[in-house]
Amino acid sequence: MRTRRKIIPISLPTPFPVGDVIVYVLLGEAVTLIDAGPKTKEAYEALKGALSRHGISLLDIDQVILTHHHADHVGLLDDLPERVRIIGHPNNEPYINQKPEFIHKELDYFYELFQSFGVPEQLNELVMEFRKIYRLSCHRPLTQAVKEGDRIEDLEDWDIYYTPGHAESHIVLYHLGEHIMLGGDVLLKQTSSNPLLEVPKNNDIRSRPLLDYNKSLKKLADLEIKTILPGHGEPIDNVRQLVDNRLQKQQRRAEEVYHFLQKDALTPYEVCQKLFPQKYENELFFTMSETVGQLDDLEDRGKVEMFLHHGHVYYKAKRVEK
Ligand SMILES: [Zn+2]
């Protein structure tokens, strides 16, 4: 007999710098998979092999809960039978579907946005970065959309919390009785989860991923969490301390940006080059998202202001009365 709520972690290789992704099998009345790994042969074989060591096959999986839509967490959905229920936040939808209209809209949006941020014409890098990621993702719709407070079949004792910032589709599952969280990428031990820009959802207002992310971190700090089982790296026991560290690290980076802007008004791209001199060329999207996040945080705290000049966005430090 299977014991209820047995949680089996399975590491799957990914071609991303973050390294392995960890998916979790929850054994109850149903067999639930938390996230699905990237669409590579290596990840597929690793998942199949690990499941079989526990006497489970891919055909036994009843449902998959997505913590968020990134390729390293969803790609293998394409290899699961059609009857498997795919459950996640509604914001997963355009990314896991990869409808051509959306993919074009997304590229056009970032092309224009990044130009206004002062990124020079050669935006081919961005297109390449996006293509590489989408190749490892899936083409599959959600069966069930869930939001904070909803319940999932066979997981009635898990609460859903909405934790955007790293992705606007991000949710976590929290077990009230055991104080365990299936955390996806909301908090990682070895590395900070980067806030990432996304296409506006219902209106034209640009996303503010770092502000969302900091709110999500504070949400975690308010919960009584014994352990977070994350999407990458080791389990996290000292959640509040790690949340504090992450928030402090972010504040230090914002101060660095503020320091640049006290000397000069700069475009987000110029700030990005100063902040990530080694990385900005090869990881334009990640480093720009992080940079814009720091600018949003400084603007939100009234320390900098944005203005337009010849069609480009600039930020400058506000004068502080002493
Ligand atoms: Zn992610």
PDB file of C-alpha atoms and ligand atoms in Angstrom:
ATOM      1  CA  MET A   1       0.000   0.000   0.000  1.00  0.00           C
ATOM      2  CA  ARG A   2       1.220   3.443  -0.838  1.00  0.00           C
ATOM      3  CA  THR A   3       1.508   5.768   2.113  1.00  0.00           C
ATOM      4  CA  ARG A   4      -0.432   8.942   1.656  1.00  0.00           C
ATOM      5  CA  ARG A   5       1.389  12.062   0.708  1.00  0.00           C
ATOM      6  CA  LYS A   6       4.725  10.430   0.000  1.00  0.00           C
ATOM      7  CA  ILE A   7       6.891  13.003  -1.766  1.00  0.00           C
ATOM      8  CA  ILE A   8       9.579  11.761  -4.143  1.00  0.00           C
ATOM      9  CA  PRO A   9      12.085  14.320  -5.494  1.00  0.00           C
ATOM     10  CA  ILE A  10      13.523  13.599  -8.943  1.00  0.00           C
ATOM     11  CA  SER A  11      16.453  15.549 -10.417  1.00  0.00           C
ATOM     12  CA  LEU A  12      16.394  16.068 -14.173  1.00  0.00           C
ATOM     13  CA  PRO A  13      19.212  17.558 -16.254  1.00  0.00           C
ATOM     14  CA  THR A  14      18.628  20.879 -18.045  1.00  0.00           C
ATOM     15  CA  PRO A  15      20.813  22.709 -20.584  1.00  0.00           C
ATOM     16  CA  PHE A  16      20.355  25.942 -18.583  1.00  0.00           C
ATOM     17  CA  PRO A  17      23.003  27.568 -16.356  1.00  0.00           C
ATOM     18  CA  VAL A  18      20.835  26.838 -13.288  1.00  0.00           C
ATOM     19  CA  GLY A  19      21.634  23.097 -13.663  1.00  0.00           C
ATOM     20  CA  ASP A  20      19.226  20.299 -12.733  1.00  0.00           C
ATOM     21  CA  VAL A  21      15.557  20.935 -12.155  1.00  0.00           C
ATOM     22  CA  ILE A  22      13.824  18.977  -9.394  1.00  0.00           C
ATOM     23  CA  VAL A  23      10.329  17.667 -10.026  1.00  0.00           C
ATOM     24  CA  TYR A  24       8.323  15.966  -7.284  1.00  0.00           C
ATOM     25  CA  VAL A  25       6.009  12.987  -7.368  1.00  0.00           C
ATOM     26  CA  LEU A  26       3.200  13.026  -4.799  1.00  0.00           C
ATOM     27  CA  LEU A  27       1.653   9.661  -4.162  1.00  0.00           C
ATOM     28  CA  GLY A  28      -1.900   9.671  -2.886  1.00  0.00           C
ATOM     29  CA  GLU A  29      -5.140   8.422  -4.408  1.00  0.00           C
ATOM     30  CA  ALA A  30      -3.769   9.993  -7.568  1.00  0.00           C
ATOM     31  CA  VAL A  31      -0.218  10.209  -8.848  1.00  0.00           C
ATOM     32  CA  THR A  32       0.673  13.897  -9.053  1.00  0.00           C
ATOM     33  CA  LEU A  33       3.778  15.359 -10.632  1.00  0.00           C
ATOM     34  CA  ILE A  34       4.928  18.827  -9.606  1.00  0.00           C
ATOM     35  CA  ASP A  35       6.544  20.321 -12.741  1.00  0.00           C
ATOM     36  CA  ALA A  36       7.792  18.333 -15.694  1.00  0.00           C
ATOM     37  CA  GLY A  37      11.369  19.147 -16.755  1.00  0.00           C
ATOM     38  CA  PRO A  38      12.637  20.508 -20.095  1.00  0.00           C
ATOM     39  CA  LYS A  39      11.863  18.860 -23.427  1.00  0.00           C
ATOM     40  CA  THR A  40      15.165  17.024 -23.919  1.00  0.00           C
ATOM     41  CA  LYS A  41      15.885  13.328 -24.428  1.00  0.00           C
ATOM     42  CA  GLU A  42      18.139  13.368 -21.357  1.00  0.00           C
ATOM     43  CA  ALA A  43      15.419  14.763 -19.082  1.00  0.00           C
ATOM     44  CA  TYR A  44      12.850  12.333 -20.511  1.00  0.00           C
ATOM     45  CA  GLU A  45      15.084   9.308 -19.887  1.00  0.00           C
ATOM     46  CA  ALA A  46      15.983  10.547 -16.405  1.00  0.00           C
ATOM     47  CA  LEU A  47      12.306  10.994 -15.485  1.00  0.00           C
ATOM     48  CA  LYS A  48      11.323   7.597 -16.859  1.00  0.00           C
ATOM     49  CA  GLY A  49      14.218   5.883 -15.086  1.00  0.00           C
ATOM     50  CA  ALA A  50      13.596   7.536 -11.723  1.00  0.00           C
ATOM     51  CA  LEU A  51       9.858   6.786 -11.847  1.00  0.00           C
ATOM     52  CA  SER A  52      10.477   3.128 -12.671  1.00  0.00           C
ATOM     53  CA  ARG A  53      12.758   2.785  -9.648  1.00  0.00           C
ATOM     54  CA  HIS A  54       9.650   3.660  -7.598  1.00  0.00           C
ATOM     55  CA  GLY A  55       7.455   1.256  -9.553  1.00  0.00           C
ATOM     56  CA  ILE A  56       5.720   4.037 -11.481  1.00  0.00           C
ATOM     57  CA  SER A  57       5.528   4.603 -15.224  1.00  0.00           C
ATOM     58  CA  LEU A  58       4.760   7.800 -17.136  1.00  0.00           C
ATOM     59  CA  LEU A  59       1.354   6.247 -17.875  1.00  0.00           C
ATOM     60  CA  ASP A  60       0.498   6.203 -14.146  1.00  0.00           C
ATOM     61  CA  ILE A  61       0.638   9.996 -13.835  1.00  0.00           C
ATOM     62  CA  ASP A  62      -2.838  11.475 -13.296  1.00  0.00           C
ATOM     63  CA  GLN A  63      -2.057  15.167 -13.007  1.00  0.00           C
ATOM     64  CA  VAL A  64       0.767  17.682 -13.258  1.00  0.00           C
ATOM     65  CA  ILE A  65       0.809  20.899 -11.233  1.00  0.00           C
ATOM     66  CA  LEU A  66       2.938  23.632 -12.762  1.00  0.00           C
ATOM     67  CA  THR A  67       4.702  25.975 -10.353  1.00  0.00           C
ATOM     68  CA  HIS A  68       5.304  28.277 -13.352  1.00  0.00           C
ATOM     69  CA  HIS A  69       5.640  28.294 -17.115  1.00  0.00           C
ATOM     70  CA  HIS A  70       9.427  28.299 -17.674  1.00  0.00           C
ATOM     71  CA  ALA A  71      10.715  25.698 -20.147  1.00  0.00           C
ATOM     72  CA  ASP A  72      12.755  23.762 -17.564  1.00  0.00           C
ATOM     73  CA  HIS A  73       9.500  23.144 -15.640  1.00  0.00           C
ATOM     74  CA  VAL A  74       7.043  22.361 -18.451  1.00  0.00           C
ATOM     75  CA  GLY A  75       8.788  20.973 -21.570  1.00  0.00           C
ATOM     76  CA  LEU A  76       8.093  17.293 -20.911  1.00  0.00           C
ATOM     77  CA  LEU A  77       4.324  17.863 -20.759  1.00  0.00           C
ATOM     78  CA  ASP A  78       4.421  17.040 -24.479  1.00  0.00           C
ATOM     79  CA  ASP A  79       5.499  13.489 -23.589  1.00  0.00           C
ATOM     80  CA  LEU A  80       2.605  12.761 -21.235  1.00  0.00           C
ATOM     81  CA  PRO A  81      -0.661  11.082 -22.323  1.00  0.00           C
ATOM     82  CA  GLU A  82      -3.547  13.375 -23.273  1.00  0.00           C
ATOM     83  CA  ARG A  83      -5.727  12.308 -20.363  1.00  0.00           C
ATOM     84  CA  VAL A  84      -3.205  13.712 -17.829  1.00  0.00           C
ATOM     85  CA  ARG A  85      -4.657  16.835 -16.169  1.00  0.00           C
ATOM     86  CA  ILE A  86      -2.416  19.895 -16.453  1.00  0.00           C
ATOM     87  CA  ILE A  87      -3.065  22.327 -13.615  1.00  0.00           C
ATOM     88  CA  GLY A  88      -1.567  25.757 -13.061  1.00  0.00           C
ATOM     89  CA  HIS A  89      -2.134  29.491 -12.845  1.00  0.00           C
ATOM     90  CA  PRO A  90      -3.969  30.920 -15.893  1.00  0.00           C
ATOM     91  CA  ASN A  91      -0.897  33.017 -16.763  1.00  0.00           C
ATOM     92  CA  ASN A  92       0.901  29.819 -17.841  1.00  0.00           C
ATOM     93  CA  GLU A  93      -1.392  29.574 -20.817  1.00  0.00           C
ATOM     94  CA  PRO A  94       0.159  31.640 -23.623  1.00  0.00           C
ATOM     95  CA  TYR A  95       3.659  30.308 -22.921  1.00  0.00           C
ATOM     96  CA  ILE A  96       2.886  26.586 -22.685  1.00  0.00           C
ATOM     97  CA  ASN A  97       0.657  26.814 -25.760  1.00  0.00           C
ATOM     98  CA  GLN A  98       3.196  28.668 -27.900  1.00  0.00           C
ATOM     99  CA  LYS A  99       0.519  29.971 -30.251  1.00  0.00           C
ATOM    100  CA  PRO A 100       2.340  31.813 -33.062  1.00  0.00           C
ATOM    101  CA  GLU A 101       0.299  35.029 -32.489  1.00  0.00           C
ATOM    102  CA  PHE A 102       1.565  35.214 -28.932  1.00  0.00           C
ATOM    103  CA  ILE A 103       5.188  34.422 -29.800  1.00  0.00           C
ATOM    104  CA  HIS A 104       5.168  37.229 -32.390  1.00  0.00           C
ATOM    105  CA  LYS A 105       3.452  39.640 -30.036  1.00  0.00           C
ATOM    106  CA  GLU A 106       6.021  38.884 -27.352  1.00  0.00           C
ATOM    107  CA  LEU A 107       8.987  39.484 -29.659  1.00  0.00           C
ATOM    108  CA  ASP A 108       7.484  42.700 -31.063  1.00  0.00           C
ATOM    109  CA  TYR A 109       6.790  43.935 -27.552  1.00  0.00           C
ATOM    110  CA  PHE A 110      10.330  43.345 -26.293  1.00  0.00           C
ATOM    111  CA  TYR A 111      11.872  44.641 -29.493  1.00  0.00           C
ATOM    112  CA  GLU A 112      10.085  47.948 -28.995  1.00  0.00           C
ATOM    113  CA  LEU A 113      10.536  48.060 -25.225  1.00  0.00           C
ATOM    114  CA  PHE A 114      14.257  47.317 -25.391  1.00  0.00           C
ATOM    115  CA  GLN A 115      14.761  49.927 -28.117  1.00  0.00           C
ATOM    116  CA  SER A 116      13.112  52.505 -25.877  1.00  0.00           C
ATOM    117  CA  PHE A 117      15.470  51.340 -23.097  1.00  0.00           C
ATOM    118  CA  GLY A 118      18.434  52.258 -25.309  1.00  0.00           C
ATOM    119  CA  VAL A 119      19.423  48.758 -26.442  1.00  0.00           C
ATOM    120  CA  PRO A 120      21.152  49.215 -29.826  1.00  0.00           C
ATOM    121  CA  GLU A 121      19.634  47.901 -33.067  1.00  0.00           C
ATOM    122  CA  GLN A 122      21.209  44.436 -32.983  1.00  0.00           C
ATOM    123  CA  LEU A 123      18.422  42.710 -31.117  1.00  0.00           C
ATOM    124  CA  ASN A 124      19.046  39.381 -32.829  1.00  0.00           C
ATOM    125  CA  GLU A 125      20.524  38.117 -29.576  1.00  0.00           C
ATOM    126  CA  LEU A 126      17.146  38.518 -27.964  1.00  0.00           C
ATOM    127  CA  VAL A 127      15.406  36.553 -30.701  1.00  0.00           C
ATOM    128  CA  MET A 128      18.000  33.771 -30.355  1.00  0.00           C
ATOM    129  CA  GLU A 129      17.606  33.695 -26.562  1.00  0.00           C
ATOM    130  CA  PHE A 130      13.826  33.349 -26.874  1.00  0.00           C
ATOM    131  CA  ARG A 131      13.974  30.682 -29.613  1.00  0.00           C
ATOM    132  CA  LYS A 132      16.388  28.540 -27.603  1.00  0.00           C
ATOM    133  CA  ILE A 133      14.060  28.620 -24.618  1.00  0.00           C
ATOM    134  CA  TYR A 134      10.865  27.882 -26.572  1.00  0.00           C
ATOM    135  CA  ARG A 135      12.467  24.852 -28.256  1.00  0.00           C
ATOM    136  CA  LEU A 136      12.736  23.252 -24.807  1.00  0.00           C
ATOM    137  CA  SER A 137       9.155  24.142 -23.858  1.00  0.00           C
ATOM    138  CA  CYS A 138       5.864  22.435 -24.738  1.00  0.00           C
ATOM    139  CA  HIS A 139       2.686  22.903 -26.819  1.00  0.00           C
ATOM    140  CA  ARG A 140      -0.036  22.029 -24.397  1.00  0.00           C
ATOM    141  CA  PRO A 141      -3.002  23.825 -22.827  1.00  0.00           C
ATOM    142  CA  LEU A 142      -4.008  23.824 -19.167  1.00  0.00           C
ATOM    143  CA  THR A 143      -6.820  21.469 -18.182  1.00  0.00           C
ATOM    144  CA  GLN A 144      -7.541  23.421 -15.014  1.00  0.00           C
ATOM    145  CA  ALA A 145      -6.596  26.981 -14.094  1.00  0.00           C
ATOM    146  CA  VAL A 146      -6.048  27.625 -10.373  1.00  0.00           C
ATOM    147  CA  LYS A 147      -5.504  30.744  -8.314  1.00  0.00           C
ATOM    148  CA  GLU A 148      -4.581  31.482  -4.710  1.00  0.00           C
ATOM    149  CA  GLY A 149      -7.080  29.856  -2.376  1.00  0.00           C
ATOM    150  CA  ASP A 150      -8.308  27.228  -4.873  1.00  0.00           C
ATOM    151  CA  ARG A 151      -8.131  23.495  -4.146  1.00  0.00           C
ATOM    152  CA  ILE A 152      -6.717  20.710  -6.308  1.00  0.00           C
ATOM    153  CA  GLU A 153      -8.211  17.238  -6.502  1.00  0.00           C
ATOM    154  CA  ASP A 154      -6.382  14.714  -4.291  1.00  0.00           C
ATOM    155  CA  LEU A 155      -4.306  17.558  -2.823  1.00  0.00           C
ATOM    156  CA  GLU A 156      -7.041  18.951  -0.563  1.00  0.00           C
ATOM    157  CA  ASP A 157      -4.569  19.471   2.279  1.00  0.00           C
ATOM    158  CA  TRP A 158      -2.346  21.780   0.214  1.00  0.00           C
ATOM    159  CA  ASP A 159      -2.991  25.539   0.015  1.00  0.00           C
ATOM    160  CA  ILE A 160      -2.166  27.426  -3.163  1.00  0.00           C
ATOM    161  CA  TYR A 161      -0.403  30.774  -2.878  1.00  0.00           C
ATOM    162  CA  TYR A 162       0.188  33.131  -5.789  1.00  0.00           C
ATOM    163  CA  THR A 163       3.843  34.218  -5.832  1.00  0.00           C
ATOM    164  CA  PRO A 164       4.590  36.264  -8.989  1.00  0.00           C
ATOM    165  CA  GLY A 165       7.903  37.977  -9.758  1.00  0.00           C
ATOM    166  CA  HIS A 166      10.146  35.282 -11.178  1.00  0.00           C
ATOM    167  CA  ALA A 167       7.162  34.477 -13.421  1.00  0.00           C
ATOM    168  CA  GLU A 168       3.652  35.940 -13.519  1.00  0.00           C
ATOM    169  CA  SER A 169       2.329  32.376 -13.515  1.00  0.00           C
ATOM    170  CA  HIS A 170       4.136  31.380 -10.313  1.00  0.00           C
ATOM    171  CA  ILE A 171       2.294  29.501  -7.567  1.00  0.00           C
ATOM    172  CA  VAL A 172       3.491  27.489  -4.579  1.00  0.00           C
ATOM    173  CA  LEU A 173       1.783  24.693  -2.652  1.00  0.00           C
ATOM    174  CA  TYR A 174       1.838  24.869   1.139  1.00  0.00           C
ATOM    175  CA  HIS A 175       0.945  21.994   3.414  1.00  0.00           C
ATOM    176  CA  LEU A 176      -0.774  23.516   6.413  1.00  0.00           C
ATOM    177  CA  GLY A 177      -0.309  20.503   8.720  1.00  0.00           C
ATOM    178  CA  GLU A 178       3.305  19.748   7.950  1.00  0.00           C
ATOM    179  CA  HIS A 179       4.475  23.288   7.071  1.00  0.00           C
ATOM    180  CA  ILE A 180       6.126  22.023   3.895  1.00  0.00           C
ATOM    181  CA  MET A 181       6.141  24.098   0.723  1.00  0.00           C
ATOM    182  CA  LEU A 182       6.591  22.969  -2.856  1.00  0.00           C
ATOM    183  CA  GLY A 183       8.232  26.201  -3.878  1.00  0.00           C
ATOM    184  CA  GLY A 184       9.149  26.035  -7.575  1.00  0.00           C
ATOM    185  CA  ASP A 185      11.630  28.868  -8.170  1.00  0.00           C
ATOM    186  CA  VAL A 186      10.230  31.294  -5.597  1.00  0.00           C
ATOM    187  CA  LEU A 187      13.294  30.907  -3.370  1.00  0.00           C
ATOM    188  CA  LEU A 188      16.498  29.017  -4.162  1.00  0.00           C
ATOM    189  CA  LYS A 189      19.386  28.312  -1.831  1.00  0.00           C
ATOM    190  CA  GLN A 190      22.383  28.672  -4.123  1.00  0.00           C
ATOM    191  CA  THR A 191      21.225  31.525  -6.324  1.00  0.00           C
ATOM    192  CA  SER A 192      18.746  34.423  -6.401  1.00  0.00           C
ATOM    193  CA  SER A 193      15.620  33.808  -8.484  1.00  0.00           C
ATOM    194  CA  ASN A 194      15.717  36.478 -11.167  1.00  0.00           C
ATOM    195  CA  PRO A 195      12.689  38.696 -11.683  1.00  0.00           C
ATOM    196  CA  LEU A 196      11.749  38.529 -15.368  1.00  0.00           C
ATOM    197  CA  LEU A 197       9.902  41.019 -17.561  1.00  0.00           C
ATOM    198  CA  GLU A 198       6.801  39.729 -19.348  1.00  0.00           C
ATOM    199  CA  VAL A 199       4.363  40.943 -21.975  1.00  0.00           C
ATOM    200  CA  PRO A 200       1.549  43.007 -20.379  1.00  0.00           C
ATOM    201  CA  LYS A 201      -1.517  40.866 -19.736  1.00  0.00           C
ATOM    202  CA  ASN A 202      -4.746  42.876 -19.859  1.00  0.00           C
ATOM    203  CA  ASN A 203      -3.560  46.419 -20.427  1.00  0.00           C
ATOM    204  CA  ASP A 204      -0.452  48.078 -21.770  1.00  0.00           C
ATOM    205  CA  ILE A 205       1.203  48.707 -18.426  1.00  0.00           C
ATOM    206  CA  ARG A 206       4.705  47.250 -18.247  1.00  0.00           C
ATOM    207  CA  SER A 207       5.211  44.518 -15.654  1.00  0.00           C
ATOM    208  CA  ARG A 208       7.191  45.358 -12.492  1.00  0.00           C
ATOM    209  CA  PRO A 209       8.624  41.904 -11.729  1.00  0.00           C
ATOM    210  CA  LEU A 210      10.988  42.870  -8.910  1.00  0.00           C
ATOM    211  CA  LEU A 211       8.251  44.695  -6.989  1.00  0.00           C
ATOM    212  CA  ASP A 212       6.026  41.619  -7.407  1.00  0.00           C
ATOM    213  CA  TYR A 213       8.857  39.356  -6.345  1.00  0.00           C
ATOM    214  CA  ASN A 214       9.630  41.281  -3.164  1.00  0.00           C
ATOM    215  CA  LYS A 215       5.941  41.077  -2.202  1.00  0.00           C
ATOM    216  CA  SER A 216       6.023  37.323  -2.828  1.00  0.00           C
ATOM    217  CA  LEU A 217       9.096  36.970  -0.597  1.00  0.00           C
ATOM    218  CA  LYS A 218       7.302  38.858   2.179  1.00  0.00           C
ATOM    219  CA  LYS A 219       4.343  36.525   1.751  1.00  0.00           C
ATOM    220  CA  LEU A 220       6.683  33.574   2.386  1.00  0.00           C
ATOM    221  CA  ALA A 221       8.155  35.241   5.467  1.00  0.00           C
ATOM    222  CA  ASP A 222       4.641  35.541   6.942  1.00  0.00           C
ATOM    223  CA  LEU A 223       4.039  31.797   6.719  1.00  0.00           C
ATOM    224  CA  GLU A 224       5.237  29.218   9.206  1.00  0.00           C
ATOM    225  CA  ILE A 225       7.427  27.149   6.866  1.00  0.00           C
ATOM    226  CA  LYS A 226       9.542  24.249   8.053  1.00  0.00           C
ATOM    227  CA  THR A 227      11.013  23.328   4.678  1.00  0.00           C
ATOM    228  CA  ILE A 228      10.744  24.534   1.110  1.00  0.00           C
ATOM    229  CA  LEU A 229      11.243  21.814  -1.476  1.00  0.00           C
ATOM    230  CA  PRO A 230      12.483  23.951  -4.374  1.00  0.00           C
ATOM    231  CA  GLY A 231      12.688  23.540  -8.141  1.00  0.00           C
ATOM    232  CA  HIS A 232      16.495  23.731  -8.065  1.00  0.00           C
ATOM    233  CA  GLY A 233      19.064  22.902  -5.383  1.00  0.00           C
ATOM    234  CA  GLU A 234      18.751  21.731  -1.804  1.00  0.00           C
ATOM    235  CA  PRO A 235      15.710  21.980   0.473  1.00  0.00           C
ATOM    236  CA  ILE A 236      15.519  25.245   2.408  1.00  0.00           C
ATOM    237  CA  ASP A 237      14.949  25.167   6.189  1.00  0.00           C
ATOM    238  CA  ASN A 238      15.841  28.722   7.203  1.00  0.00           C
ATOM    239  CA  VAL A 239      13.263  30.470   5.037  1.00  0.00           C
ATOM    240  CA  ARG A 240      13.002  33.788   6.914  1.00  0.00           C
ATOM    241  CA  GLN A 241      16.773  34.194   7.078  1.00  0.00           C
ATOM    242  CA  LEU A 242      17.164  33.471   3.372  1.00  0.00           C
ATOM    243  CA  VAL A 243      14.327  35.877   2.524  1.00  0.00           C
ATOM    244  CA  ASP A 244      16.139  38.564   4.574  1.00  0.00           C
ATOM    245  CA  ASN A 245      19.415  37.831   2.782  1.00  0.00           C
ATOM    246  CA  ARG A 246      17.768  38.070  -0.611  1.00  0.00           C
ATOM    247  CA  LEU A 247      16.031  41.352   0.217  1.00  0.00           C
ATOM    248  CA  GLN A 248      19.274  42.821   1.592  1.00  0.00           C
ATOM    249  CA  LYS A 249      21.244  41.725  -1.453  1.00  0.00           C
ATOM    250  CA  GLN A 250      18.639  43.340  -3.688  1.00  0.00           C
ATOM    251  CA  GLN A 251      18.821  46.583  -1.688  1.00  0.00           C
ATOM    252  CA  ARG A 252      22.609  46.663  -2.053  1.00  0.00           C
ATOM    253  CA  ARG A 253      22.257  46.271  -5.811  1.00  0.00           C
ATOM    254  CA  ALA A 254      19.650  49.034  -5.927  1.00  0.00           C
ATOM    255  CA  GLU A 255      22.044  51.307  -4.006  1.00  0.00           C
ATOM    256  CA  GLU A 256      24.716  50.566  -6.601  1.00  0.00           C
ATOM    257  CA  VAL A 257      22.311  51.629  -9.352  1.00  0.00           C
ATOM    258  CA  TYR A 258      21.324  54.735  -7.358  1.00  0.00           C
ATOM    259  CA  HIS A 259      25.006  55.619  -7.106  1.00  0.00           C
ATOM    260  CA  PHE A 260      25.394  55.475 -10.925  1.00  0.00           C
ATOM    261  CA  LEU A 261      22.343  57.684 -11.353  1.00  0.00           C
ATOM    262  CA  GLN A 262      23.619  60.319  -8.934  1.00  0.00           C
ATOM    263  CA  LYS A 263      26.402  61.016 -11.410  1.00  0.00           C
ATOM    264  CA  ASP A 264      24.481  60.797 -14.685  1.00  0.00           C
ATOM    265  CA  ALA A 265      21.050  60.281 -16.171  1.00  0.00           C
ATOM    266  CA  LEU A 266      21.227  56.871 -17.871  1.00  0.00           C
ATOM    267  CA  THR A 267      19.089  54.613 -20.043  1.00  0.00           C
ATOM    268  CA  PRO A 268      18.257  51.187 -18.573  1.00  0.00           C
ATOM    269  CA  TYR A 269      20.680  49.684 -21.094  1.00  0.00           C
ATOM    270  CA  GLU A 270      23.522  51.904 -19.887  1.00  0.00           C
ATOM    271  CA  VAL A 271      22.751  50.923 -16.302  1.00  0.00           C
ATOM    272  CA  CYS A 272      22.718  47.267 -17.352  1.00  0.00           C
ATOM    273  CA  GLN A 273      26.165  47.563 -18.958  1.00  0.00           C
ATOM    274  CA  LYS A 274      27.567  49.053 -15.749  1.00  0.00           C
ATOM    275  CA  LEU A 275      25.861  46.511 -13.509  1.00  0.00           C
ATOM    276  CA  PHE A 276      26.680  43.409 -15.582  1.00  0.00           C
ATOM    277  CA  PRO A 277      29.745  44.287 -17.695  1.00  0.00           C
ATOM    278  CA  GLN A 278      30.649  40.610 -18.286  1.00  0.00           C
ATOM    279  CA  LYS A 279      27.163  39.232 -18.791  1.00  0.00           C
ATOM    280  CA  TYR A 280      24.957  41.770 -20.535  1.00  0.00           C
ATOM    281  CA  GLU A 281      25.860  40.776 -24.093  1.00  0.00           C
ATOM    282  CA  ASN A 282      25.190  37.042 -23.799  1.00  0.00           C
ATOM    283  CA  GLU A 283      22.302  37.281 -21.356  1.00  0.00           C
ATOM    284  CA  LEU A 284      20.572  40.437 -22.513  1.00  0.00           C
ATOM    285  CA  PHE A 285      17.074  39.472 -21.435  1.00  0.00           C
ATOM    286  CA  PHE A 286      18.037  38.284 -17.939  1.00  0.00           C
ATOM    287  CA  THR A 287      20.357  41.171 -17.182  1.00  0.00           C
ATOM    288  CA  MET A 288      17.935  43.790 -18.563  1.00  0.00           C
ATOM    289  CA  SER A 289      15.076  42.317 -16.515  1.00  0.00           C
ATOM    290  CA  GLU A 290      17.209  42.496 -13.377  1.00  0.00           C
ATOM    291  CA  THR A 291      18.325  46.061 -14.150  1.00  0.00           C
ATOM    292  CA  VAL A 292      14.810  47.299 -14.849  1.00  0.00           C
ATOM    293  CA  GLY A 293      13.764  45.620 -11.587  1.00  0.00           C
ATOM    294  CA  GLN A 294      16.265  47.703  -9.608  1.00  0.00           C
ATOM    295  CA  LEU A 295      15.121  50.879 -11.388  1.00  0.00           C
ATOM    296  CA  ASP A 296      11.481  50.052 -10.559  1.00  0.00           C
ATOM    297  CA  ASP A 297      12.385  49.525  -6.917  1.00  0.00           C
ATOM    298  CA  LEU A 298      14.257  52.858  -6.718  1.00  0.00           C
ATOM    299  CA  GLU A 299      11.393  54.642  -8.477  1.00  0.00           C
ATOM    300  CA  ASP A 300       8.867  52.991  -6.158  1.00  0.00           C
ATOM    301  CA  ARG A 301      10.825  54.266  -3.139  1.00  0.00           C
ATOM    302  CA  GLY A 302      10.949  57.783  -4.620  1.00  0.00           C
ATOM    303  CA  LYS A 303      14.713  57.788  -5.128  1.00  0.00           C
ATOM    304  CA  VAL A 304      14.843  58.074  -8.913  1.00  0.00           C
ATOM    305  CA  GLU A 305      12.582  59.354 -11.664  1.00  0.00           C
ATOM    306  CA  MET A 306      12.077  58.408 -15.255  1.00  0.00           C
ATOM    307  CA  PHE A 307      11.959  60.807 -18.203  1.00  0.00           C
ATOM    308  CA  LEU A 308      11.866  60.539 -21.984  1.00  0.00           C
ATOM    309  CA  HIS A 309      14.492  62.071 -24.257  1.00  0.00           C
ATOM    310  CA  HIS A 310      14.558  61.589 -28.052  1.00  0.00           C
ATOM    311  CA  GLY A 311      12.323  58.534 -27.730  1.00  0.00           C
ATOM    312  CA  HIS A 312      14.522  56.868 -25.108  1.00  0.00           C
ATOM    313  CA  VAL A 313      13.736  56.159 -21.480  1.00  0.00           C
ATOM    314  CA  TYR A 314      16.167  57.659 -18.965  1.00  0.00           C
ATOM    315  CA  TYR A 315      16.377  57.519 -15.193  1.00  0.00           C
ATOM    316  CA  LYS A 316      17.959  60.082 -12.901  1.00  0.00           C
ATOM    317  CA  ALA A 317      18.385  60.393  -9.146  1.00  0.00           C
ATOM    318  CA  LYS A 318      15.891  62.705  -7.452  1.00  0.00           C
ATOM    319  CA  ARG A 319      17.269  65.541  -5.394  1.00  0.00           C
ATOM    320  CA  VAL A 320      16.914  64.687  -1.722  1.00  0.00           C
ATOM    321  CA  GLU A 321      16.300  67.522   0.739  1.00  0.00           C
ATOM    322  CA  LYS A 322      18.532  67.082   3.744  1.00  0.00           C
TER     323      LYS A 322
HETATM  324 ZN    ZN B   1      11.878  29.583 -13.583  1.00  0.00          ZN
END
